[in-house]
Amino acid sequence: MRTSTTGIRRARPADADPLADLFDETWREAYRGIIPGVALERMIAQRSSQWWLGATQRSRPLVVVEQASTIVGYAVYGPARGRILQAPGEIDELYIRPAYQGLGLGRRLFRAVSNDLADHGLTRVGVWALEGNERACAFYAGLGGIAIGQAVDRMAGTVLPKVGFRFS
């Protein structure tokens, strides 16, 4: 009999290489055709193992989802970085490796992060998703997020509309 365990934990320095690989895979899958090719490649290149090593040592929480000792997802979150979302807490990034999507891991990670934010008094949470990333927008709406605002990111001369979701 084979059992597979799933856990969510704080990222450690030893996770830097797997996080760099995960970032590469998830961003290529999520943003190919949305973020211009050269800009996407630059962003992926900037998130090297060295970058992730630093991220594990910053004060902003970075957690990973492990399944059978393999990192299959991550989230970065903390106090809101701006006021547009009208929420004191913010999830900056939440990604699950494509082969593991649809298994409930993203929902589980979102709940764990939201609960941690609430434990720190940040009961309303906001998150941004690029408008062209229909899967992410549907995911956040399916979790009960209310689209409360729009903004844009600019990359490589391209304007990328994004949607802000808020959760209470």
CSV table of C-alpha atoms in Angstrom, one decimal:
chain,number,residue,atom,x,y,z
A,1,MET,CA,0.0,0.0,0.0
A,2,ARG,CA,1.4,3.4,-1.0
A,3,THR,CA,0.4,6.6,0.8
A,4,SER,CA,1.2,10.1,-0.2
A,5,THR,CA,1.4,12.9,2.3
A,6,THR,CA,0.7,16.5,1.6
A,7,GLY,CA,1.9,19.3,3.8
A,8,ILE,CA,2.3,23.1,3.9
A,9,ARG,CA,5.4,24.5,5.6
A,10,ARG,CA,7.7,27.6,5.6
A,11,ALA,CA,10.2,27.5,2.8
A,12,ARG,CA,13.8,26.7,3.8
A,13,PRO,CA,17.1,27.7,2.1
A,14,ALA,CA,17.4,24.1,0.8
A,15,ASP,CA,14.2,24.8,-1.2
A,16,ALA,CA,15.8,27.4,-3.5
A,17,ASP,CA,16.5,25.1,-6.4
A,18,PRO,CA,13.1,23.4,-6.4
A,19,LEU,CA,11.4,26.8,-6.1
A,20,ALA,CA,13.3,28.2,-9.1
A,21,ASP,CA,12.3,25.2,-11.2
A,22,LEU,CA,8.7,25.5,-10.0
A,23,PHE,CA,8.6,29.2,-10.8
A,24,ASP,CA,9.9,28.5,-14.3
A,25,GLU,CA,7.3,25.8,-15.0
A,26,THR,CA,4.3,27.6,-13.5
A,27,TRP,CA,5.0,31.0,-15.0
A,28,ARG,CA,5.6,29.5,-18.5
A,29,GLU,CA,2.3,27.7,-18.2
A,30,ALA,CA,0.3,30.5,-16.8
A,31,TYR,CA,1.6,33.5,-18.8
A,32,ARG,CA,2.7,32.2,-22.2
A,33,GLY,CA,0.7,34.3,-24.7
A,34,ILE,CA,-0.2,36.8,-22.0
A,35,ILE,CA,3.2,38.3,-21.0
A,36,PRO,CA,5.3,39.1,-24.1
A,37,GLY,CA,7.9,36.3,-24.7
A,38,VAL,CA,11.1,38.3,-24.0
A,39,ALA,CA,9.7,39.9,-20.9
A,40,LEU,CA,8.5,36.5,-19.6
A,41,GLU,CA,11.9,35.0,-20.2
A,42,ARG,CA,13.6,37.9,-18.3
A,43,MET,CA,11.3,37.5,-15.4
A,44,ILE,CA,12.0,33.8,-15.2
A,45,ALA,CA,15.7,34.3,-15.4
A,46,GLN,CA,15.6,36.9,-12.6
A,47,ARG,CA,14.1,34.3,-10.3
A,48,SER,CA,17.2,32.1,-10.1
A,49,SER,CA,18.0,29.8,-7.2
A,50,GLN,CA,19.9,32.7,-5.7
A,51,TRP,CA,16.9,34.9,-5.7
A,52,TRP,CA,14.8,32.2,-4.0
A,53,LEU,CA,17.5,31.6,-1.4
A,54,GLY,CA,17.1,35.3,-0.5
A,55,ALA,CA,13.3,35.0,-0.5
A,56,THR,CA,13.5,32.2,2.1
A,57,GLN,CA,15.4,34.6,4.4
A,58,ARG,CA,13.1,37.6,4.0
A,59,SER,CA,10.5,38.6,6.6
A,60,ARG,CA,7.6,38.2,4.1
A,61,PRO,CA,6.2,34.7,4.5
A,62,LEU,CA,7.0,32.1,1.8
A,63,VAL,CA,5.4,28.7,2.2
A,64,VAL,CA,5.5,25.6,0.1
A,65,VAL,CA,3.2,22.7,-0.6
A,66,GLU,CA,4.9,19.4,-0.5
A,67,GLN,CA,3.4,16.1,-1.8
A,68,ALA,CA,5.5,13.0,-1.1
A,69,SER,CA,8.5,15.2,-0.3
A,70,THR,CA,8.3,17.1,-3.7
A,71,ILE,CA,7.5,20.8,-3.7
A,72,VAL,CA,4.5,21.3,-5.9
A,73,GLY,CA,3.4,24.8,-5.0
A,74,TYR,CA,4.2,27.9,-3.1
A,75,ALA,CA,2.7,31.2,-1.8
A,76,VAL,CA,4.1,34.5,-0.8
A,77,TYR,CA,1.9,36.8,1.4
A,78,GLY,CA,1.8,39.3,4.2
A,79,PRO,CA,0.5,42.8,4.9
A,80,ALA,CA,-0.9,44.6,1.9
A,81,ARG,CA,1.6,46.3,-0.3
A,82,GLY,CA,-0.9,49.0,-1.4
A,83,ARG,CA,-4.4,50.3,-0.7
A,84,ILE,CA,-6.3,49.6,-3.9
A,85,LEU,CA,-7.5,46.2,-2.7
A,86,GLN,CA,-8.9,47.8,0.5
A,87,ALA,CA,-7.7,44.8,2.5
A,88,PRO,CA,-4.9,44.7,5.2
A,89,GLY,CA,-3.6,41.3,4.0
A,90,GLU,CA,-2.4,40.4,0.6
A,91,ILE,CA,-1.4,37.2,-1.2
A,92,ASP,CA,1.4,38.2,-3.6
A,93,GLU,CA,1.8,34.9,-5.4
A,94,LEU,CA,0.1,31.5,-5.2
A,95,TYR,CA,1.2,28.9,-7.8
A,96,ILE,CA,0.7,25.1,-8.1
A,97,ARG,CA,2.7,23.0,-10.6
A,98,PRO,CA,0.4,22.3,-13.6
A,99,ALA,CA,0.5,18.5,-13.1
A,100,TYR,CA,-0.9,19.0,-9.6
A,101,GLN,CA,-3.7,21.5,-10.4
A,102,GLY,CA,-7.2,20.4,-10.0
A,103,LEU,CA,-6.5,18.3,-6.9
A,104,GLY,CA,-7.5,20.9,-4.3
A,105,LEU,CA,-3.9,21.9,-3.4
A,106,GLY,CA,-4.4,25.5,-4.4
A,107,ARG,CA,-7.6,25.8,-2.4
A,108,ARG,CA,-5.8,24.2,0.6
A,109,LEU,CA,-2.8,26.6,0.2
A,110,PHE,CA,-5.1,29.6,-0.1
A,111,ARG,CA,-7.0,28.6,3.1
A,112,ALA,CA,-3.7,28.0,5.0
A,113,VAL,CA,-2.3,31.4,4.0
A,114,SER,CA,-5.6,33.2,4.7
A,115,ASN,CA,-5.8,31.6,8.1
A,116,ASP,CA,-2.2,32.7,8.9
A,117,LEU,CA,-3.0,36.2,7.9
A,118,ALA,CA,-6.2,36.2,10.0
A,119,ASP,CA,-4.1,34.9,13.0
A,120,HIS,CA,-2.1,38.1,12.6
A,121,GLY,CA,-5.2,40.3,12.6
A,122,LEU,CA,-5.3,40.6,8.8
A,123,THR,CA,-8.8,39.2,8.3
A,124,ARG,CA,-9.6,40.8,4.9
A,125,VAL,CA,-7.3,39.5,2.1
A,126,GLY,CA,-6.7,40.8,-1.4
A,127,VAL,CA,-5.0,39.3,-4.4
A,128,TRP,CA,-4.2,40.4,-8.0
A,129,ALA,CA,-4.6,38.3,-11.1
A,130,LEU,CA,-3.7,39.3,-14.7
A,131,GLU,CA,-7.0,39.6,-16.5
A,132,GLY,CA,-5.7,37.3,-19.3
A,133,ASN,CA,-5.1,34.6,-16.8
A,134,GLU,CA,-8.6,33.2,-16.9
A,135,ARG,CA,-7.7,30.1,-14.8
A,136,ALA,CA,-6.5,32.3,-11.9
A,137,CYS,CA,-9.5,34.7,-12.1
A,138,ALA,CA,-11.9,31.7,-12.1
A,139,PHE,CA,-9.9,30.2,-9.2
A,140,TYR,CA,-10.2,33.3,-7.0
A,141,ALA,CA,-13.8,33.9,-7.9
A,142,GLY,CA,-14.6,30.2,-7.1
A,143,LEU,CA,-13.1,30.7,-3.7
A,144,GLY,CA,-15.6,33.6,-3.1
A,145,GLY,CA,-13.3,36.5,-4.1
A,146,ILE,CA,-15.2,39.6,-5.1
A,147,ALA,CA,-13.6,41.5,-8.0
A,148,ILE,CA,-13.2,45.0,-6.5
A,149,GLY,CA,-10.8,46.8,-8.7
A,150,GLN,CA,-8.6,47.0,-11.8
A,151,ALA,CA,-5.1,48.2,-12.5
A,152,VAL,CA,-2.4,47.6,-15.0
A,153,ASP,CA,1.1,46.3,-15.1
A,154,ARG,CA,3.5,47.3,-17.9
A,155,MET,CA,6.0,44.9,-19.2
A,156,ALA,CA,8.1,45.2,-22.3
A,157,GLY,CA,5.9,48.0,-23.6
A,158,THR,CA,2.8,46.0,-23.2
A,159,VAL,CA,-0.1,47.0,-20.9
A,160,LEU,CA,-1.4,44.1,-18.9
A,161,PRO,CA,-4.7,44.6,-17.2
A,162,LYS,CA,-5.2,43.0,-13.8
A,163,VAL,CA,-8.1,42.3,-11.6
A,164,GLY,CA,-8.1,42.7,-7.8
A,165,PHE,CA,-10.1,40.2,-5.7
A,166,ARG,CA,-11.0,40.7,-2.0
A,167,PHE,CA,-11.9,38.1,0.5
A,168,SER,CA,-13.5,38.7,3.9
